[in-house]
Structure formats: C-alpha cells, structure tokens
C-alpha cells in the first residue's frame, strides 16, 4: 500500500481581527519593488472601507475587485494571468485572495498559472501541475467550502467542471478572521454552511473513510450541529465555530472524498450555472436513499432557518441537457467510488441519475 503524502497550508493565523496582521505577514515576502502583491478581492467589498482600508498598497501593488456572481472559469483565470503579466515587469511577489470559495479558488489558480505554461484548462485533473505556484494567501470572508485548506481549485472549463488538484494548489498562508464573515446574507450563510455539512456527511459515510478523515469530519459535524441546530453561542461564537467547521470539513475530505451530492451538483453547476452551495442543497434534499440520517437533519435545519429552496430547476430541460448533466456527474468517478464502493457502476446508471435530476 502506497499512502498519499499530502501537502498542507504552511501557515495559518486564527482570530477576530487577525486580518489587521495582513501587511506585516506580507512584508517579508516582497521580492523587490517591481514584484507586486496582487490582491483579488470579492467586489462585494467595493466601497467597504472597514475591510479595504486595512490593505496597504505599496510600489506596483494592485487591488482588483472581482465579482463572485459566477464561479471561476478557466478563461477568467487565463485572462487575469495575462493582464498581470502585461501590467508588470516582474513576476508578482504574491497573490492574495479575499472572499468566498470563488475568490479563493481564483487566487489559487492564478498563482499556479503565473509559473506554469499554457492554459489553465490543461491542468484540470490530478497532479498535472509541474512547477510550484507563486506565494499565495487566502483570506476567507464566508465559511463552509473548505477551499481555504484544500488541495484543489475548482474551475469551469470548456469541457468540464473540475479542479486543479495538485501539491502546489494549497495556500502558503491563510488568515482566518471570523469577523470578516459578519455581513454574509442569511441565505448564503446557510448554503455555504451546508456545503461544509455535506462535506462531513459524504466523507463520514464514504468508503474511503479512515481515522484521519473521521476525526476531522466528526469534529466538523459536531460544530455544524451546534451552529445550525442548537444555535449554541453568541453571533460571534457561531462565526468562529463555522470558520473552524469549514477548516475541519476541508481537512476531512482531503484524505477521503465527497460523494453523491457533489457529483450531481457539478452537473447542475456546469449546465445551469447553479452555484456550489445552493446546488448542493438542492441535490442533497433528494438524497434520502443514500444518506437517510444526513438528509433528515438537513431538512430539520432548513426548517429551523426558514430556508426555501428553488424547485423545478430541471422541469424544462431537453434530452441533450439531461445528458450533459449526467455526463458531468458520471465523470466524477472517485466521488461515486467513495459513495458506493468499487462496484458503483452496477447501481449508478444513467436512468437512475435522470430520475434524480427530474425531481429537482
Ligand atoms: P462565493 O465565494 O461565490 O460567495 C457567495 C456569495 O457571498 C457571493 O455573492 C459573495 O459576494 C458573497 N460574500 C462573500 N463574503 C461575504 C461577506 N463577508 N459579506 C457579504 N457577502 C459576502 O461562495 P462560496 O460558497 O464561498 O464558494 C463557492 C465556490 O467555492 C465555488 O466556486 C465552488 O466550486 C468552490 N469550492 C471550492 C472548494 C475547494 O476545495 N477548492 C470546495 C468547495 C467549493
Ligand atoms: Zn463542496
């Protein structure tokens, strides 16, 4: 047996207000006056002095506001990389991503593509990246995806929605400041939080589970229950807990995998642009057959928080569109194998997936 040797985030700071340390953390990493820091910031923070006044720009540093309305695409990554190369004589000292999973993934991908030739679509897959990325820092402003800790950056490309999974993907530095999540809208808090909950269920119920994944998954699930079921703590304490639940959920899937909800959600995301957190919720709501206890608790949490999910997403789709979603979902082989075991192809048929999608 050859065990996987995983890289992890090298440095992490946790605490309310720790974002104030950003400039001190970056200063020693500046290569020279011509090698800028590039800040990729969710444009929800445009005009938000509380956050942006704490980012100090020096020399040729650049702050780019980027919309998270759509999840990152390979062409968006390639354009950003080209823009950065054209605008600066030297390679950047670092990329700093500030935002949710969308901005974190974008930053990881840009950092990789600044040192690797060709187009980002060529690196979607497992271990295709050859050269280490430039220094990159992640600052999550919404909790749940685990993108801050993971070894992947999920991109929608011309042919597939798939991550760049590599040893060079994880951040060199993460700043976990739960205060940054204080203005997240309630629905989005639930959807992205449920991404974390679903990571735990899929990891803990998967065939790839080992003690490493289980220990993180159980802790994360316990925190999710305290947050979404019991409301155990002040608003600040709940923000702190969700940030750590996200981290642990990400650590749990690092050594296992996600499962049925993610595979089907990728299909929705690819065809309809349904965002990851919401898509996972829409799918998971119909997965009693695979995760009976997990789905029952999910429905309870939905009720507690008055969340009403969109219905009838697939009601007007034609044959080709269903086939596209099914192709995308079935291509996620490790997810199915984790969920159902080695013989998953015997039960997970196109008809089965079609019937599930028709419910959504
Ligand atoms: P997101 O980054 O798209 O953000 C969701 C919404 O919340 C956006 O409208 C954003 O502007 C807003 N927002 C973020 N922070 C805010 C704040 N502090 N106040 C107010 N609004 C705020 O959503 P997400 O759920 O965090 O991330 C989804 C993305 O993460 C997808 O692209 C998905 O593929 C990716 N993902 C990656 C991994 C990984 O391991 N790399 C894991 C899971 C998901
Ligand atoms: Zn997820």
XYZ file of C-alpha atoms and ligand atoms in Angstrom:
405
model
C 0.000 0.000 0.000
C 1.315 3.380 -1.002
C -0.260 6.137 1.112
C -0.800 9.597 -0.235
C 1.613 12.209 1.035
C -0.451 15.397 1.279
C 0.775 18.961 1.409
C -0.968 21.315 3.823
C -1.308 25.044 4.297
C 2.099 26.049 5.694
C 0.966 28.893 7.924
C -2.314 29.898 9.453
C -3.420 32.638 11.793
C -6.812 32.470 13.534
C -8.618 35.150 15.493
C -11.063 38.014 15.350
C -9.177 41.000 13.968
C -6.270 38.889 12.715
C -6.830 40.458 9.277
C -5.043 43.504 10.755
C -1.817 41.485 10.549
C -2.032 41.073 6.771
C 0.525 43.773 5.913
C 3.017 42.524 8.496
C 2.653 38.992 7.197
C 3.226 40.055 3.591
C 6.133 42.492 4.108
C 8.927 39.879 4.368
C 7.563 38.096 1.293
C 8.085 41.049 -1.044
C 10.730 40.016 -3.567
C 11.586 43.518 -4.808
C 9.957 46.858 -5.605
C 8.920 45.693 -9.063
C 7.360 42.435 -7.903
C 3.918 43.469 -6.701
C 1.376 41.877 -4.462
C -1.859 41.351 -6.353
C -4.988 41.405 -4.206
C -8.031 39.690 -5.702
C -10.970 40.896 -3.629
C -14.661 39.975 -3.871
C -16.404 43.044 -5.280
C -18.995 42.829 -2.528
C -16.317 44.748 -0.561
C -16.053 47.600 -3.088
C -16.513 50.812 -1.117
C -16.202 48.918 2.164
C -13.515 50.938 3.956
C -13.732 48.732 7.049
C -12.074 45.979 5.034
C -10.157 47.691 2.231
C -8.517 50.373 4.394
C -6.575 47.580 6.049
C -4.919 46.562 2.778
C -1.937 48.827 2.204
C -0.701 49.021 -1.347
C 2.954 49.881 -1.997
C 5.069 50.198 -5.172
C 3.221 48.446 -8.012
C 0.764 46.511 -5.847
C -2.660 46.121 -7.369
C -6.085 45.534 -5.928
C -8.619 44.008 -8.323
C -12.267 43.739 -7.351
C -13.805 40.624 -8.840
C -17.426 39.567 -8.921
C -18.391 36.250 -7.335
C -21.707 36.194 -9.220
C -20.288 33.421 -11.323
C -17.923 30.711 -10.181
C -14.388 30.786 -11.595
C -13.752 29.703 -15.162
C -10.544 28.673 -16.874
C -10.820 31.575 -19.333
C -11.207 34.051 -16.459
C -8.026 32.671 -14.859
C -6.117 32.875 -18.137
C -7.241 36.464 -18.744
C -6.239 37.549 -15.243
C -2.827 35.942 -15.603
C -2.292 37.654 -18.953
C -3.337 41.001 -17.517
C -0.934 40.616 -14.581
C 1.955 39.635 -16.859
C 1.297 42.553 -19.227
C 0.983 45.124 -16.445
C 4.140 44.283 -14.514
C 7.755 43.776 -15.486
C 8.432 41.258 -12.735
C 6.523 38.219 -11.649
C 4.379 39.111 -8.587
C 5.620 38.569 -5.046
C 2.290 37.037 -4.190
C -1.411 36.655 -4.881
C -3.824 37.370 -2.046
C -7.399 36.138 -2.413
C -10.031 37.767 -0.201
C -13.583 36.427 -0.406
C -15.506 33.170 -0.533
C -14.696 29.922 -2.318
C -14.948 31.708 -5.653
C -12.191 34.218 -4.876
C -10.064 31.673 -3.013
C -10.144 29.258 -5.936
C -9.469 32.008 -8.433
C -6.409 33.117 -6.448
C -5.011 29.616 -6.181
C -5.431 29.075 -9.916
C -3.848 32.433 -10.837
C -0.870 31.700 -8.567
C -0.368 28.364 -10.323
C -0.773 29.722 -13.839
C 1.784 32.511 -13.284
C 4.505 29.868 -13.211
C 3.077 27.166 -15.466
C 2.875 27.409 -19.248
C -0.208 27.017 -21.390
C -3.847 27.348 -20.413
C -5.462 26.531 -17.103
C -7.804 24.010 -18.731
C -4.743 21.839 -19.412
C -4.253 21.430 -15.669
C -7.799 20.405 -14.682
C -7.343 16.978 -13.200
C -4.987 15.332 -10.757
C -1.294 16.164 -10.393
C -0.750 17.814 -13.742
C 0.970 20.934 -12.356
C 4.762 20.744 -12.754
C 6.133 23.987 -11.317
C 5.429 25.382 -7.827
C 2.972 28.291 -7.784
C 3.965 31.738 -6.604
C 3.351 32.610 -2.947
C -0.403 32.758 -2.340
C -2.505 33.771 0.599
C -6.168 33.018 1.285
C -8.487 35.137 3.412
C -11.983 33.630 3.597
C -14.873 36.038 4.173
C -17.614 33.388 4.243
C -17.278 29.958 5.816
C -18.072 26.499 4.548
C -16.325 25.442 1.359
C -13.038 24.401 2.919
C -11.341 25.979 -0.130
C -9.039 27.744 2.334
C -7.454 24.434 3.274
C -7.924 22.187 0.246
C -5.560 20.900 -2.409
C -7.847 21.848 -5.268
C -9.203 24.842 -7.131
C -12.473 24.094 -8.889
C -12.769 25.660 -12.345
C -15.385 25.511 -15.058
C -13.612 24.917 -18.346
C -14.741 24.481 -21.938
C -15.220 20.754 -21.469
C -15.597 20.139 -17.774
C -16.027 21.492 -14.312
C -13.063 20.046 -12.498
C -10.411 21.118 -10.052
C -6.699 21.644 -10.490
C -5.726 19.129 -7.818
C -2.029 19.401 -7.069
C 0.580 19.639 -4.363
C 1.131 23.265 -5.405
C -2.503 24.304 -5.009
C -2.780 24.790 -1.198
C -2.229 28.269 0.175
C 1.139 29.173 1.698
C -0.676 31.294 4.250
C -4.271 31.529 5.429
C -5.757 34.253 7.586
C -8.838 33.055 9.448
C -10.593 36.114 10.813
C -14.220 35.167 11.587
C -15.166 38.833 11.949
C -14.861 39.158 8.163
C -17.969 36.966 7.797
C -20.269 39.228 9.824
C -22.218 40.663 6.860
C -22.872 37.465 4.920
C -26.580 37.352 3.931
C -28.577 34.714 5.784
C -29.462 32.503 2.786
C -25.879 32.475 1.580
C -24.662 31.716 5.122
C -26.922 28.660 5.073
C -25.970 27.437 1.567
C -22.217 27.757 2.074
C -22.527 26.402 5.632
C -24.405 23.409 4.267
C -21.557 22.818 1.818
C -19.499 22.130 4.934
C -22.203 19.943 6.479
C -22.494 17.936 3.246
C -18.698 17.518 3.084
C -18.889 15.914 6.529
C -21.778 13.589 5.705
C -20.244 12.489 2.408
C -16.851 11.952 3.953
C -18.133 10.114 7.049
C -20.457 7.867 5.021
C -17.911 7.181 2.303
C -15.959 4.005 1.677
C -12.666 5.951 1.631
C -13.027 6.928 5.273
C -10.052 6.411 7.572
C -9.291 7.620 11.095
C -7.634 10.791 9.778
C -10.742 11.859 7.839
C -13.103 10.646 10.509
C -11.521 12.673 13.284
C -11.826 15.913 11.310
C -15.252 15.013 9.889
C -16.740 14.227 13.281
C -15.487 17.466 14.794
C -16.811 19.461 11.884
C -20.196 17.743 12.037
C -20.420 18.413 15.770
C -19.730 22.105 15.149
C -22.322 22.212 12.345
C -24.945 20.849 14.739
C -24.036 23.427 17.386
C -24.372 26.179 14.790
C -27.338 25.133 12.669
C -29.413 23.052 15.086
C -28.736 24.307 18.615
C -27.610 27.877 17.851
C -25.213 27.272 20.694
C -23.382 30.567 21.304
C -23.365 34.290 20.575
C -23.278 35.501 16.987
C -19.520 35.943 17.276
C -19.027 32.472 18.700
C -21.101 30.969 15.898
C -18.975 32.771 13.298
C -15.818 31.426 14.976
C -17.240 27.911 15.046
C -18.337 27.912 11.401
C -14.909 29.060 10.273
C -13.342 26.126 12.108
C -16.050 23.702 10.935
C -15.180 24.673 7.362
C -11.478 24.073 8.009
C -12.110 20.666 9.576
C -14.566 19.686 6.841
C -11.920 20.525 4.256
C -9.317 18.516 6.172
C -11.708 15.589 6.345
C -12.210 15.376 2.579
C -8.506 15.894 1.922
C -7.893 12.255 2.784
C -11.258 10.908 1.620
C -13.653 12.328 -0.955
C -17.049 13.896 -1.313
C -19.958 11.888 -2.707
C -23.323 11.790 -4.437
C -24.463 15.366 -3.726
C -21.270 16.873 -5.096
C -21.265 14.690 -8.215
C -24.843 15.710 -9.077
C -24.283 19.325 -8.070
C -21.376 19.590 -10.503
C -23.845 18.623 -13.269
C -26.250 21.404 -12.235
C -23.389 23.880 -11.954
C -21.971 23.018 -15.360
C -25.261 23.178 -17.266
C -27.278 25.770 -15.375
C -24.604 27.761 -13.545
C -26.204 26.840 -10.207
C -23.753 27.911 -7.523
C -21.970 25.269 -5.492
C -23.566 25.785 -2.061
C -27.107 26.209 -3.358
C -26.687 23.365 -5.860
C -25.530 21.026 -3.118
C -28.586 21.931 -1.035
C -30.986 21.372 -3.948
C -29.453 17.971 -4.654
C -28.984 16.842 -1.067
C -32.680 17.447 -0.327
C -33.436 14.439 -2.606
C -30.772 12.010 -1.413
C -32.581 10.204 1.440
C -31.820 6.937 -0.290
C -28.068 7.478 0.039
C -27.793 9.471 3.256
C -31.008 8.915 5.281
C -29.877 10.445 8.590
C -27.912 13.248 6.980
C -30.852 14.300 4.807
C -33.327 14.135 7.714
C -31.134 16.504 9.731
C -30.662 18.734 6.694
C -34.436 19.085 6.328
C -34.673 19.959 10.001
C -32.008 22.670 9.670
C -33.771 24.063 6.605
C -36.931 24.365 8.654
C -35.233 25.933 11.675
C -33.780 28.664 9.462
C -36.819 29.143 7.215
C -34.907 28.270 4.044
C -36.993 27.626 0.936
C -35.050 26.043 -1.889
C -35.848 26.682 -5.563
C -37.929 23.930 -7.184
C -38.399 22.728 -10.743
C -34.882 23.592 -11.908
C -34.854 20.688 -14.347
C -38.519 20.782 -15.362
C -37.903 22.394 -18.765
C -34.720 20.649 -19.779
C -34.481 18.689 -23.011
C -32.869 15.318 -23.640
C -29.452 16.770 -24.565
C -29.371 18.918 -21.456
C -30.145 15.999 -19.167
C -27.429 14.027 -20.933
C -24.902 16.803 -20.410
C -25.602 16.879 -16.675
C -25.470 13.113 -16.422
C -22.150 13.013 -18.317
C -20.623 15.603 -15.977
C -21.880 13.784 -12.866
C -20.764 10.330 -14.040
C -17.302 11.625 -14.880
C -16.707 12.235 -11.170
C -15.598 8.630 -10.680
C -13.726 8.976 -7.372
C -16.815 10.582 -5.825
C -19.034 7.670 -6.855
C -16.488 5.134 -5.787
C -16.229 6.802 -2.396
C -20.003 6.929 -2.032
C -20.943 3.475 -3.329
C -17.794 1.371 -3.375
C -15.836 -0.209 -6.215
C -18.909 -1.659 -7.924
C -20.745 1.646 -8.133
C -21.419 1.267 -11.855
C -23.875 -1.536 -11.125
C -26.288 0.798 -9.324
C -25.458 4.262 -10.609
C -26.950 4.149 -14.090
C -27.899 6.990 -16.430
C -31.597 6.226 -15.786
C -31.033 6.497 -12.058
C -29.391 9.915 -12.380
C -32.045 11.092 -14.823
C -34.752 10.172 -12.298
C -32.934 12.067 -9.541
C -32.425 15.180 -11.690
C -36.093 15.121 -12.679
C -37.028 15.608 -9.035
C -35.011 18.842 -8.753
P -18.882 32.587 -3.142
O -17.450 32.791 -2.962
O -19.397 32.545 -4.526
O -19.671 33.676 -2.303
C -21.080 33.602 -2.189
C -21.697 34.974 -2.095
O -21.392 35.544 -0.829
C -21.163 35.938 -3.137
O -22.229 36.710 -3.607
C -20.176 36.789 -2.356
O -20.044 38.069 -2.914
C -20.847 36.840 -1.009
N -19.947 37.117 0.125
C -18.769 36.526 0.438
N -18.280 37.016 1.591
C -19.165 37.955 2.019
C -19.221 38.810 3.153
N -18.297 38.760 4.115
N -20.284 39.628 3.265
C -21.265 39.655 2.323
N -21.270 38.855 1.241
C -20.231 38.019 1.096
O -19.430 31.262 -2.440
P -18.797 30.076 -1.635
O -19.948 29.203 -1.324
O -17.916 30.532 -0.554
O -17.856 29.385 -2.697
C -18.325 28.649 -3.789
C -17.149 28.322 -4.665
O -16.222 27.549 -3.923
C -17.492 27.508 -5.891
O -16.809 28.033 -6.993
C -17.003 26.125 -5.562
O -16.650 25.371 -6.700
C -15.817 26.432 -4.705
N -15.430 25.357 -3.794
C -14.126 25.060 -3.734
C -13.675 24.075 -2.896
C -12.220 23.764 -2.857
O -11.825 22.882 -2.126
N -11.407 24.443 -3.590
C -14.555 23.394 -2.068
C -15.900 23.724 -2.140
C -16.329 24.728 -3.000
Zn -18.421 21.386 -1.565
